[in-house]
């Protein structure tokens, strides 16, 4: 495994418990919930094999499900998110050959492409999570509100992580 994958797995070991202990308790009015552990799936390098990405996605979702007592909800959404990485990336960037083994981020994709890619991935994840959850008690207004608010809330947190990671990498190179 490459150094980037090992770093991603270590970050996942931090973000999954943080999601269960900290971020699940940061719900705003019971509507917006930051789902920050998906940051690892969003930033995995394009050159990472599909089987490894799907495995990481499923296991990270399963771990959050175990900690959060949501049976299979996050595992399903993370697996679909891992599967949709390349198609979503190709919406905004036609060729991934020039990206190489670097993690996807502000520097590798450029700010505009990265923000569009990240927003699409977060929206897809929130849509999946809250759609599967809404099968129990369906309230259309609450469903849409949860998707939109959680997408914005998660986007803000993930953008902050991406900015910090970009700044840290830049300072290491200096």
CSV table of N, CA and C in Angstrom, one decimal:
chain,number,residue,atom,x,y,z
A,1,UNK,N,0.8,-1.2,0.0
A,1,UNK,CA,0.0,0.0,0.0
A,1,UNK,C,0.9,1.2,0.0
A,2,UNK,N,0.4,2.2,-0.7
A,2,UNK,CA,1.2,3.5,-0.8
A,2,UNK,C,1.0,4.3,0.5
A,3,UNK,N,1.9,5.3,0.6
A,3,UNK,CA,1.9,6.1,1.8
A,3,UNK,C,0.6,6.9,1.9
A,4,UNK,N,0.0,7.3,0.8
A,4,UNK,CA,-1.2,8.0,0.7
A,4,UNK,C,-2.4,7.2,1.3
A,5,UNK,N,-2.5,5.9,0.9
A,5,UNK,CA,-3.5,5.0,1.4
A,5,UNK,C,-3.4,4.8,2.9
A,6,UNK,N,-2.2,4.6,3.4
A,6,UNK,CA,-1.9,4.4,4.8
A,6,UNK,C,-2.4,5.7,5.6
A,7,UNK,N,-2.0,6.8,5.0
A,7,UNK,CA,-2.4,8.1,5.7
A,7,UNK,C,-3.9,8.2,5.7
A,8,UNK,N,-4.6,7.8,4.6
A,8,UNK,CA,-6.1,7.9,4.6
A,8,UNK,C,-6.7,6.9,5.6
A,9,UNK,N,-6.1,5.7,5.7
A,9,UNK,CA,-6.6,4.8,6.7
A,9,UNK,C,-6.4,5.3,8.1
A,10,UNK,N,-5.3,5.9,8.4
A,10,UNK,CA,-5.1,6.5,9.7
A,10,UNK,C,-6.0,7.6,10.0
A,11,UNK,N,-6.3,8.5,9.0
A,11,UNK,CA,-7.3,9.5,9.2
A,11,UNK,C,-8.7,9.0,9.4
A,12,UNK,N,-9.0,7.9,8.7
A,12,UNK,CA,-10.3,7.2,8.9
A,12,UNK,C,-10.4,6.7,10.4
A,13,UNK,N,-9.3,6.2,10.9
A,13,UNK,CA,-9.3,5.7,12.3
A,13,UNK,C,-9.6,6.8,13.3
A,14,UNK,N,-9.3,8.1,12.9
A,14,UNK,CA,-9.6,9.2,13.7
A,14,UNK,C,-11.0,9.7,13.5
A,15,UNK,N,-11.4,9.8,12.2
A,15,UNK,CA,-12.6,10.4,11.9
A,15,UNK,C,-13.9,9.6,12.2
A,16,UNK,N,-13.8,8.3,12.1
A,16,UNK,CA,-14.9,7.4,12.5
A,16,UNK,C,-15.3,7.6,13.9
A,17,UNK,N,-14.4,7.4,14.9
A,17,UNK,CA,-14.8,7.6,16.3
A,17,UNK,C,-15.2,9.1,16.5
A,18,UNK,N,-14.5,10.0,15.8
A,18,UNK,CA,-14.9,11.4,16.0
A,18,UNK,C,-16.3,11.7,15.5
A,19,UNK,N,-16.7,11.0,14.4
A,19,UNK,CA,-18.1,11.1,13.9
A,19,UNK,C,-19.1,10.6,14.9
A,20,UNK,N,-18.8,9.5,15.5
A,20,UNK,CA,-19.7,8.9,16.4
A,20,UNK,C,-19.8,9.7,17.7
A,21,UNK,N,-18.7,10.2,18.2
A,21,UNK,CA,-18.7,10.8,19.5
A,21,UNK,C,-18.9,12.3,19.5
A,22,UNK,N,-18.3,13.0,18.5
A,22,UNK,CA,-18.4,14.4,18.4
A,22,UNK,C,-19.5,14.9,17.4
A,23,UNK,N,-19.3,14.5,16.2
A,23,UNK,CA,-20.1,15.1,15.1
A,23,UNK,C,-21.5,14.7,15.1
A,24,UNK,N,-21.8,13.5,15.5
A,24,UNK,CA,-23.2,13.1,15.6
A,24,UNK,C,-24.0,13.9,16.7
A,25,UNK,N,-23.3,14.5,17.6
A,25,UNK,CA,-23.9,15.3,18.6
A,25,UNK,C,-23.9,16.8,18.3
A,26,UNK,N,-23.5,17.2,17.1
A,26,UNK,CA,-23.5,18.5,16.6
A,26,UNK,C,-24.7,18.8,15.7
A,27,UNK,N,-25.7,18.1,15.9
A,27,UNK,CA,-26.9,18.3,15.0
A,27,UNK,C,-27.5,19.7,15.3
A,28,UNK,N,-27.9,20.4,14.3
A,28,UNK,CA,-28.5,21.7,14.4
A,28,UNK,C,-30.0,21.5,14.3
A,29,UNK,N,-30.7,21.8,15.4
A,29,UNK,CA,-32.2,21.7,15.4
A,29,UNK,C,-32.7,20.3,15.0
A,30,UNK,N,-31.9,19.3,15.1
A,30,UNK,CA,-32.3,18.0,14.7
A,30,UNK,C,-32.5,17.8,13.2
A,31,UNK,N,-31.9,18.7,12.5
A,31,UNK,CA,-32.1,18.7,11.0
A,31,UNK,C,-30.7,18.5,10.3
A,32,UNK,N,-29.8,19.4,10.6
A,32,UNK,CA,-28.5,19.4,9.9
A,32,UNK,C,-27.5,18.5,10.8
A,33,UNK,N,-26.8,17.6,10.1
A,33,UNK,CA,-25.9,16.7,10.8
A,33,UNK,C,-24.6,16.7,9.9
A,34,UNK,N,-23.5,17.0,10.5
A,34,UNK,CA,-22.2,17.0,9.7
A,34,UNK,C,-21.7,15.5,9.6
A,35,UNK,N,-21.5,15.1,8.4
A,35,UNK,CA,-21.1,13.7,8.2
A,35,UNK,C,-19.7,13.8,7.6
A,36,UNK,N,-18.7,14.1,8.4
A,36,UNK,CA,-17.4,14.4,8.0
A,36,UNK,C,-16.5,13.2,7.7
A,37,UNK,N,-16.8,12.1,8.1
A,37,UNK,CA,-15.9,10.9,7.9
A,37,UNK,C,-15.8,10.6,6.4
A,38,UNK,N,-16.8,11.1,5.6
A,38,UNK,CA,-16.7,10.8,4.1
A,38,UNK,C,-15.6,11.6,3.4
A,39,UNK,N,-15.0,12.5,4.2
A,39,UNK,CA,-13.8,13.2,3.6
A,39,UNK,C,-12.7,12.3,3.1
A,40,UNK,N,-12.5,11.2,3.8
A,40,UNK,CA,-11.5,10.2,3.4
A,40,UNK,C,-11.8,9.6,2.0
A,41,UNK,N,-13.1,9.2,1.8
A,41,UNK,CA,-13.5,8.7,0.5
A,41,UNK,C,-13.4,9.7,-0.6
A,42,UNK,N,-13.7,10.9,-0.3
A,42,UNK,CA,-13.7,12.0,-1.3
A,42,UNK,C,-12.3,12.3,-1.8
A,43,UNK,N,-11.3,12.2,-0.8
A,43,UNK,CA,-9.9,12.6,-1.2
A,43,UNK,C,-9.0,11.4,-1.6
A,44,UNK,N,-9.5,10.2,-1.6
A,44,UNK,CA,-8.6,9.1,-2.0
A,44,UNK,C,-8.1,9.4,-3.4
A,45,UNK,N,-6.8,9.0,-3.7
A,45,UNK,CA,-6.3,9.3,-5.1
A,45,UNK,C,-7.1,8.5,-6.1
A,46,UNK,N,-7.1,9.0,-7.3
A,46,UNK,CA,-7.8,8.4,-8.4
A,46,UNK,C,-7.2,7.1,-8.8
A,47,UNK,N,-5.9,6.9,-8.6
A,47,UNK,CA,-5.2,5.7,-9.0
A,47,UNK,C,-5.5,4.6,-8.0
A,48,UNK,N,-6.2,4.8,-6.9
A,48,UNK,CA,-6.5,3.7,-6.0
A,48,UNK,C,-7.5,2.8,-6.7
A,49,UNK,N,-7.2,1.5,-6.5
A,49,UNK,CA,-8.1,0.5,-7.2
A,49,UNK,C,-9.5,0.5,-6.7
A,50,UNK,N,-10.4,0.2,-7.6
A,50,UNK,CA,-11.8,0.2,-7.3
A,50,UNK,C,-12.2,-0.7,-6.2
A,51,UNK,N,-11.6,-1.9,-6.1
A,51,UNK,CA,-11.9,-2.9,-5.0
A,51,UNK,C,-11.5,-2.3,-3.7
A,52,UNK,N,-10.3,-1.7,-3.6
A,52,UNK,CA,-9.9,-1.1,-2.4
A,52,UNK,C,-10.8,0.1,-1.9
A,53,UNK,N,-11.2,0.9,-2.9
A,53,UNK,CA,-12.0,2.1,-2.5
A,53,UNK,C,-13.4,1.6,-2.0
A,54,UNK,N,-13.9,0.6,-2.7
A,54,UNK,CA,-15.2,0.0,-2.3
A,54,UNK,C,-15.1,-0.6,-0.9
A,55,UNK,N,-14.0,-1.3,-0.6
A,55,UNK,CA,-13.8,-2.0,0.7
A,55,UNK,C,-13.7,-0.9,1.8
A,56,UNK,N,-12.9,0.1,1.5
A,56,UNK,CA,-12.7,1.2,2.5
A,56,UNK,C,-14.0,1.9,2.7
A,57,UNK,N,-14.8,2.1,1.7
A,57,UNK,CA,-16.1,2.7,1.8
A,57,UNK,C,-17.1,1.9,2.7
A,58,UNK,N,-17.1,0.6,2.3
A,58,UNK,CA,-18.1,-0.2,3.1
A,58,UNK,C,-17.6,-0.3,4.5
A,59,UNK,N,-16.4,-0.6,4.8
A,59,UNK,CA,-15.9,-0.8,6.2
A,59,UNK,C,-16.0,0.5,7.0
A,60,UNK,N,-15.8,1.7,6.4
A,60,UNK,CA,-15.9,2.9,7.1
A,60,UNK,C,-17.4,3.2,7.4
A,61,UNK,N,-18.3,2.9,6.5
A,61,UNK,CA,-19.7,3.1,6.7
A,61,UNK,C,-20.2,2.1,7.8
A,62,UNK,N,-19.7,0.9,7.7
A,62,UNK,CA,-20.1,-0.1,8.7
A,62,UNK,C,-19.6,0.3,10.1
A,63,UNK,N,-18.4,0.8,10.2
A,63,UNK,CA,-17.9,1.2,11.5
A,63,UNK,C,-18.7,2.4,12.1
A,64,UNK,N,-19.1,3.3,11.3
A,64,UNK,CA,-20.0,4.4,11.7
A,64,UNK,C,-21.3,3.8,12.1
A,65,UNK,N,-21.8,2.9,11.4
A,65,UNK,CA,-23.1,2.2,11.7
A,65,UNK,C,-23.0,1.6,13.1
A,66,UNK,N,-21.9,0.9,13.4
A,66,UNK,CA,-21.8,0.2,14.6
A,66,UNK,C,-21.8,1.2,15.8
A,67,UNK,N,-21.0,2.3,15.6
A,67,UNK,CA,-20.9,3.3,16.7
A,67,UNK,C,-22.2,4.1,16.8
A,68,UNK,N,-22.9,4.3,15.7
A,68,UNK,CA,-24.1,5.2,15.7
A,68,UNK,C,-25.4,4.5,15.8
A,69,UNK,N,-25.4,3.2,15.8
A,69,UNK,CA,-26.6,2.4,15.9
A,69,UNK,C,-27.6,2.6,14.8
A,70,UNK,N,-27.0,2.7,13.6
A,70,UNK,CA,-27.8,2.8,12.4
A,70,UNK,C,-27.5,1.6,11.5
A,71,UNK,N,-28.3,0.6,11.6
A,71,UNK,CA,-28.0,-0.7,10.9
A,71,UNK,C,-27.9,-0.6,9.4
A,72,UNK,N,-26.7,-0.5,8.9
A,72,UNK,CA,-26.5,-0.6,7.5
A,72,UNK,C,-26.7,0.7,6.7
A,73,UNK,N,-27.1,1.7,7.3
A,73,UNK,CA,-27.4,2.9,6.6
A,73,UNK,C,-26.2,3.6,6.0
A,74,UNK,N,-25.2,3.8,6.8
A,74,UNK,CA,-23.9,4.4,6.3
A,74,UNK,C,-23.1,3.5,5.5
A,75,UNK,N,-23.2,2.2,5.7
A,75,UNK,CA,-22.5,1.2,4.9
A,75,UNK,C,-23.0,1.2,3.5
A,76,UNK,N,-24.3,1.3,3.3
A,76,UNK,CA,-24.9,1.4,2.0
A,76,UNK,C,-24.5,2.7,1.3
A,77,UNK,N,-24.6,3.8,2.0
A,77,UNK,CA,-24.3,5.1,1.4
A,77,UNK,C,-22.9,5.2,1.1
A,78,UNK,N,-22.0,4.8,1.9
A,78,UNK,CA,-20.5,4.8,1.7
A,78,UNK,C,-20.1,4.0,0.5
A,79,UNK,N,-20.7,2.8,0.4
A,79,UNK,CA,-20.4,1.9,-0.7
A,79,UNK,C,-20.8,2.5,-2.1
A,80,UNK,N,-22.0,3.1,-2.1
A,80,UNK,CA,-22.5,3.8,-3.3
A,80,UNK,C,-21.6,5.0,-3.6
A,81,UNK,N,-21.2,5.7,-2.6
A,81,UNK,CA,-20.4,6.9,-2.8
A,81,UNK,C,-19.0,6.5,-3.3
A,82,UNK,N,-18.5,5.4,-2.8
A,82,UNK,CA,-17.2,4.9,-3.3
A,82,UNK,C,-17.3,4.5,-4.8
A,83,UNK,N,-18.4,3.9,-5.1
A,83,UNK,CA,-18.6,3.5,-6.5
A,83,UNK,C,-18.8,4.7,-7.4
A,84,UNK,N,-19.4,5.7,-7.0
A,84,UNK,CA,-19.7,6.9,-7.8
A,84,UNK,C,-18.5,7.9,-7.9
A,85,UNK,N,-17.4,7.7,-7.2
A,85,UNK,CA,-16.3,8.6,-7.2
A,85,UNK,C,-15.8,9.0,-8.6
A,86,UNK,N,-15.5,8.0,-9.4
A,86,UNK,CA,-14.9,8.3,-10.7
A,86,UNK,C,-16.0,8.9,-11.7
A,87,UNK,N,-17.2,8.4,-11.7
A,87,UNK,CA,-18.2,9.1,-12.6
A,87,UNK,C,-18.4,10.5,-12.2
A,88,UNK,N,-18.5,10.8,-10.9
A,88,UNK,CA,-18.7,12.2,-10.5
A,88,UNK,C,-17.5,13.0,-10.8
A,89,UNK,N,-16.3,12.5,-10.6
A,89,UNK,CA,-15.1,13.2,-10.9
A,89,UNK,C,-15.0,13.5,-12.4
A,90,UNK,N,-15.4,12.6,-13.2
A,90,UNK,CA,-15.4,12.8,-14.7
A,90,UNK,C,-16.4,13.8,-15.2
A,91,UNK,N,-17.4,14.2,-14.3
A,91,UNK,CA,-18.3,15.3,-14.7
A,91,UNK,C,-17.6,16.6,-14.8
A,92,UNK,N,-16.5,16.7,-13.9
A,92,UNK,CA,-15.8,18.0,-13.8
A,92,UNK,C,-14.4,18.0,-14.4
A,93,UNK,N,-13.9,16.8,-14.6
A,93,UNK,CA,-12.5,16.7,-15.0
A,93,UNK,C,-12.4,15.6,-16.0
A,94,UNK,N,-12.2,15.8,-17.3
A,94,UNK,CA,-12.3,14.8,-18.3
A,94,UNK,C,-11.2,13.7,-18.2
A,95,UNK,N,-10.0,14.0,-17.9
A,95,UNK,CA,-9.0,13.0,-17.8
A,95,UNK,C,-8.4,13.0,-16.4
A,96,UNK,N,-8.2,11.8,-15.9
A,96,UNK,CA,-7.6,11.6,-14.5
A,96,UNK,C,-6.2,11.2,-14.6
A,97,UNK,N,-5.6,11.1,-15.8
A,97,UNK,CA,-4.2,10.7,-16.0
A,97,UNK,C,-3.3,11.6,-15.4
A,98,UNK,N,-3.6,12.9,-15.5
A,98,UNK,CA,-2.7,13.9,-15.0
A,98,UNK,C,-2.7,14.1,-13.5
A,99,UNK,N,-3.6,13.5,-12.8
A,99,UNK,CA,-3.7,13.6,-11.4
A,99,UNK,C,-2.7,12.7,-10.6
A,100,UNK,N,-2.5,11.5,-11.2
A,100,UNK,CA,-1.5,10.6,-10.6
A,100,UNK,C,-1.9,10.1,-9.2
A,101,UNK,N,-0.9,9.8,-8.4
A,101,UNK,CA,-1.2,9.2,-7.1
A,101,UNK,C,-1.5,10.2,-6.0
A,102,UNK,N,-1.6,11.4,-6.3
A,102,UNK,CA,-1.8,12.5,-5.3
A,102,UNK,C,-3.3,12.4,-4.8
A,103,UNK,N,-3.5,12.7,-3.5
A,103,UNK,CA,-4.9,12.7,-3.0
A,103,UNK,C,-5.6,13.8,-3.7
A,104,UNK,N,-6.9,13.6,-3.9
A,104,UNK,CA,-7.8,14.6,-4.5
A,104,UNK,C,-7.9,15.8,-3.5
A,105,UNK,N,-7.7,17.0,-4.0
A,105,UNK,CA,-7.8,18.1,-3.1
A,105,UNK,C,-7.8,19.4,-3.9
A,106,UNK,N,-7.7,20.5,-3.1
A,106,UNK,CA,-7.7,21.8,-3.7
A,106,UNK,C,-6.6,22.1,-4.7
A,107,UNK,N,-5.4,21.5,-4.3
A,107,UNK,CA,-4.2,21.8,-5.2
A,107,UNK,C,-4.3,20.9,-6.4
A,108,UNK,N,-4.7,19.6,-6.3
A,108,UNK,CA,-4.6,18.7,-7.4
A,108,UNK,C,-5.7,18.9,-8.4
A,109,UNK,N,-6.9,19.3,-8.0
A,109,UNK,CA,-8.0,19.5,-8.9
A,109,UNK,C,-8.3,21.0,-9.2
A,110,UNK,N,-7.7,21.9,-8.4
A,110,UNK,CA,-8.0,23.3,-8.6
A,110,UNK,C,-9.2,23.6,-7.7
A,111,UNK,N,-9.3,24.8,-7.2
A,111,UNK,CA,-10.4,25.1,-6.3
A,111,UNK,C,-11.8,25.0,-6.9
A,112,UNK,N,-12.0,25.4,-8.1
A,112,UNK,CA,-13.4,25.3,-8.7
A,112,UNK,C,-13.8,23.9,-8.9
A,113,UNK,N,-13.0,23.1,-9.5
A,113,UNK,CA,-13.3,21.7,-9.8
A,113,UNK,C,-13.5,20.9,-8.5
A,114,UNK,N,-12.6,21.1,-7.5
A,114,UNK,CA,-12.7,20.4,-6.3
A,114,UNK,C,-13.9,20.8,-5.5
A,115,UNK,N,-14.3,22.0,-5.5
A,115,UNK,CA,-15.5,22.4,-4.8
A,115,UNK,C,-16.8,21.8,-5.4
A,116,UNK,N,-16.8,21.8,-6.8
A,116,UNK,CA,-18.0,21.2,-7.4
A,116,UNK,C,-18.0,19.7,-7.2
A,117,UNK,N,-16.8,19.0,-7.3
A,117,UNK,CA,-16.7,17.6,-7.0
A,117,UNK,C,-17.1,17.3,-5.6
A,118,UNK,N,-16.6,18.0,-4.6
A,118,UNK,CA,-16.9,17.8,-3.2
A,118,UNK,C,-18.4,18.0,-2.9
A,119,UNK,N,-19.0,19.1,-3.4
A,119,UNK,CA,-20.4,19.4,-3.2
A,119,UNK,C,-21.3,18.3,-3.8
A,120,UNK,N,-20.9,17.8,-5.0
A,120,UNK,CA,-21.7,16.7,-5.6
A,120,UNK,C,-21.6,15.5,-4.7
A,121,UNK,N,-20.4,15.1,-4.3
A,121,UNK,CA,-20.3,13.9,-3.5
A,121,UNK,C,-21.0,14.0,-2.1
A,122,UNK,N,-20.9,15.2,-1.5
A,122,UNK,CA,-21.6,15.4,-0.2
A,122,UNK,C,-23.1,15.3,-0.4
A,123,UNK,N,-23.6,16.0,-1.5
A,123,UNK,CA,-25.0,16.0,-1.7
A,123,UNK,C,-25.5,14.5,-2.0
A,124,UNK,N,-24.7,13.8,-2.8
A,124,UNK,CA,-25.1,12.4,-3.1
A,124,UNK,C,-25.2,11.6,-1.8
A,125,UNK,N,-24.2,11.7,-0.9
A,125,UNK,CA,-24.2,11.0,0.3
A,125,UNK,C,-25.4,11.3,1.2
A,126,UNK,N,-25.6,12.6,1.4
A,126,UNK,CA,-26.7,13.1,2.2
A,126,UNK,C,-28.1,12.6,1.6
A,127,UNK,N,-28.2,12.7,0.3
A,127,UNK,CA,-29.4,12.2,-0.4
A,127,UNK,C,-29.6,10.7,0.0
A,128,UNK,N,-28.6,9.9,-0.2
A,128,UNK,CA,-28.7,8.5,0.1
A,128,UNK,C,-29.0,8.2,1.5
A,129,UNK,N,-28.3,8.8,2.5
A,129,UNK,CA,-28.6,8.5,3.9
A,129,UNK,C,-30.0,8.9,4.3
A,130,UNK,N,-30.4,10.1,3.9
A,130,UNK,CA,-31.7,10.6,4.4
A,130,UNK,C,-32.9,10.0,3.6
A,131,UNK,N,-32.6,9.5,2.4
A,131,UNK,CA,-33.7,8.8,1.7
A,131,UNK,C,-33.9,7.4,2.3
A,132,UNK,N,-32.8,6.7,2.6
A,132,UNK,CA,-33.0,5.4,3.2
A,132,UNK,C,-33.6,5.5,4.6
A,133,UNK,N,-33.2,6.5,5.3
A,133,UNK,CA,-33.8,6.8,6.6
A,133,UNK,C,-35.2,7.2,6.6
A,134,UNK,N,-35.6,7.9,5.5
A,134,UNK,CA,-37.0,8.4,5.4
A,134,UNK,C,-38.0,7.3,5.1
A,135,UNK,N,-37.6,6.1,4.8
A,135,UNK,CA,-38.5,5.0,4.5
A,135,UNK,C,-39.4,4.7,5.7
A,136,UNK,N,-38.9,5.0,6.9
A,136,UNK,CA,-39.6,4.7,8.1
A,136,UNK,C,-40.8,5.6,8.3
A,137,UNK,N,-40.6,6.9,8.4
A,137,UNK,CA,-41.6,7.9,8.6
A,137,UNK,C,-41.3,9.0,7.5
A,138,UNK,N,-42.2,9.1,6.5
A,138,UNK,CA,-41.9,10.0,5.4
A,138,UNK,C,-42.6,11.3,5.6
A,139,UNK,N,-41.8,12.4,5.6
A,139,UNK,CA,-42.3,13.7,5.7
A,139,UNK,C,-41.4,14.5,4.6
A,140,UNK,N,-42.0,14.8,3.5
A,140,UNK,CA,-41.3,15.4,2.4
A,140,UNK,C,-40.5,16.7,2.7
A,141,UNK,N,-41.1,17.6,3.4
A,141,UNK,CA,-40.5,18.8,3.8
A,141,UNK,C,-39.3,18.6,4.7
A,142,UNK,N,-39.4,17.7,5.7
A,142,UNK,CA,-38.3,17.4,6.6
A,142,UNK,C,-37.2,16.7,5.8
A,143,UNK,N,-37.6,15.8,4.9
A,143,UNK,CA,-36.6,15.1,4.1
A,143,UNK,C,-35.7,16.0,3.3
A,144,UNK,N,-36.4,16.9,2.6
A,144,UNK,CA,-35.6,17.9,1.8
A,144,UNK,C,-34.8,18.8,2.7
A,145,UNK,N,-35.4,19.3,3.7
A,145,UNK,CA,-34.6,20.1,4.7
A,145,UNK,C,-33.4,19.5,5.2
A,146,UNK,N,-33.5,18.2,5.6
A,146,UNK,CA,-32.4,17.5,6.2
A,146,UNK,C,-31.3,17.3,5.1
A,147,UNK,N,-31.7,17.0,3.9
A,147,UNK,CA,-30.7,16.8,2.8
A,147,UNK,C,-29.9,18.1,2.6
A,148,UNK,N,-30.7,19.2,2.4
A,148,UNK,CA,-30.0,20.5,2.1
A,148,UNK,C,-29.2,21.0,3.2
A,149,UNK,N,-29.7,21.0,4.4
A,149,UNK,CA,-29.0,21.5,5.6
A,149,UNK,C,-27.8,20.7,5.9
A,150,UNK,N,-27.9,19.4,5.9
A,150,UNK,CA,-26.8,18.5,6.2
A,150,UNK,C,-25.7,18.6,5.1
A,151,UNK,N,-26.1,18.8,3.8
A,151,UNK,CA,-25.2,18.9,2.8
A,151,UNK,C,-24.3,20.2,3.0
A,152,UNK,N,-25.0,21.3,3.3
A,152,UNK,CA,-24.3,22.6,3.6
A,152,UNK,C,-23.4,22.4,4.8
A,153,UNK,N,-23.9,21.9,5.9
A,153,UNK,CA,-23.2,21.7,7.1
A,153,UNK,C,-21.9,20.8,6.9
A,154,UNK,N,-22.1,19.7,6.2
A,154,UNK,CA,-21.0,18.8,5.9
A,154,UNK,C,-20.0,19.4,5.0
A,155,UNK,N,-20.5,20.1,4.0
A,155,UNK,CA,-19.6,20.8,3.0
A,155,UNK,C,-18.7,21.8,3.7
A,156,UNK,N,-19.3,22.6,4.7
A,156,UNK,CA,-18.4,23.6,5.4
A,156,UNK,C,-17.3,22.9,6.2
A,157,UNK,N,-17.7,21.8,6.9
A,157,UNK,CA,-16.7,21.1,7.7
A,157,UNK,C,-15.6,20.4,6.8
A,158,UNK,N,-16.0,19.8,5.7
A,158,UNK,CA,-15.1,19.2,4.8
A,158,UNK,C,-14.2,20.2,4.1
A,159,UNK,N,-14.8,21.3,3.7
A,159,UNK,CA,-14.0,22.4,3.1
A,159,UNK,C,-12.9,22.9,4.1
A,160,UNK,N,-13.3,23.0,5.3
A,160,UNK,CA,-12.3,23.4,6.4
A,160,UNK,C,-11.2,22.4,6.5
A,161,UNK,N,-11.5,21.1,6.5
A,161,UNK,CA,-10.5,20.1,6.5
A,161,UNK,C,-9.6,20.1,5.3
A,162,UNK,N,-10.2,20.3,4.1
A,162,UNK,CA,-9.4,20.4,2.9
A,162,UNK,C,-8.5,21.6,2.9
A,163,UNK,N,-9.0,22.7,3.4
A,163,UNK,CA,-8.1,23.9,3.5
A,163,UNK,C,-7.0,23.7,4.4
A,164,UNK,N,-7.2,23.1,5.6
A,164,UNK,CA,-6.2,22.8,6.5
A,164,UNK,C,-5.2,21.8,5.9
A,165,UNK,N,-5.6,20.8,5.3
A,165,UNK,CA,-4.7,19.8,4.6
A,165,UNK,C,-3.9,20.5,3.6
A,166,UNK,N,-4.5,21.3,2.8
A,166,UNK,CA,-3.8,22.0,1.7
A,166,UNK,C,-2.7,22.9,2.3
A,167,UNK,N,-3.0,23.6,3.3
A,167,UNK,CA,-2.1,24.6,4.0
A,167,UNK,C,-1.0,23.8,4.6
A,168,UNK,N,-1.3,22.6,5.2
A,168,UNK,CA,-0.2,21.8,5.9
A,168,UNK,C,0.7,21.3,4.8
A,169,UNK,N,0.2,20.8,3.7
A,169,UNK,CA,1.1,20.2,2.6
A,169,UNK,C,2.0,21.3,2.1
A,170,UNK,N,1.4,22.5,1.9
A,170,UNK,CA,2.2,23.7,1.4
A,170,UNK,C,3.3,24.1,2.3
A,171,UNK,N,3.0,24.1,3.6
A,171,UNK,CA,4.0,24.4,4.6
A,171,UNK,C,5.1,23.4,4.7
A,172,UNK,N,4.8,22.1,4.5
A,172,UNK,CA,5.8,21.0,4.5
A,172,UNK,C,6.8,21.2,3.4
A,173,UNK,N,6.3,21.6,2.2
A,173,UNK,CA,7.1,21.8,1.0
A,173,UNK,C,8.0,23.0,1.2
A,174,UNK,N,7.7,24.0,2.0
A,174,UNK,CA,8.5,25.2,2.2
A,174,UNK,C,9.6,24.8,3.1
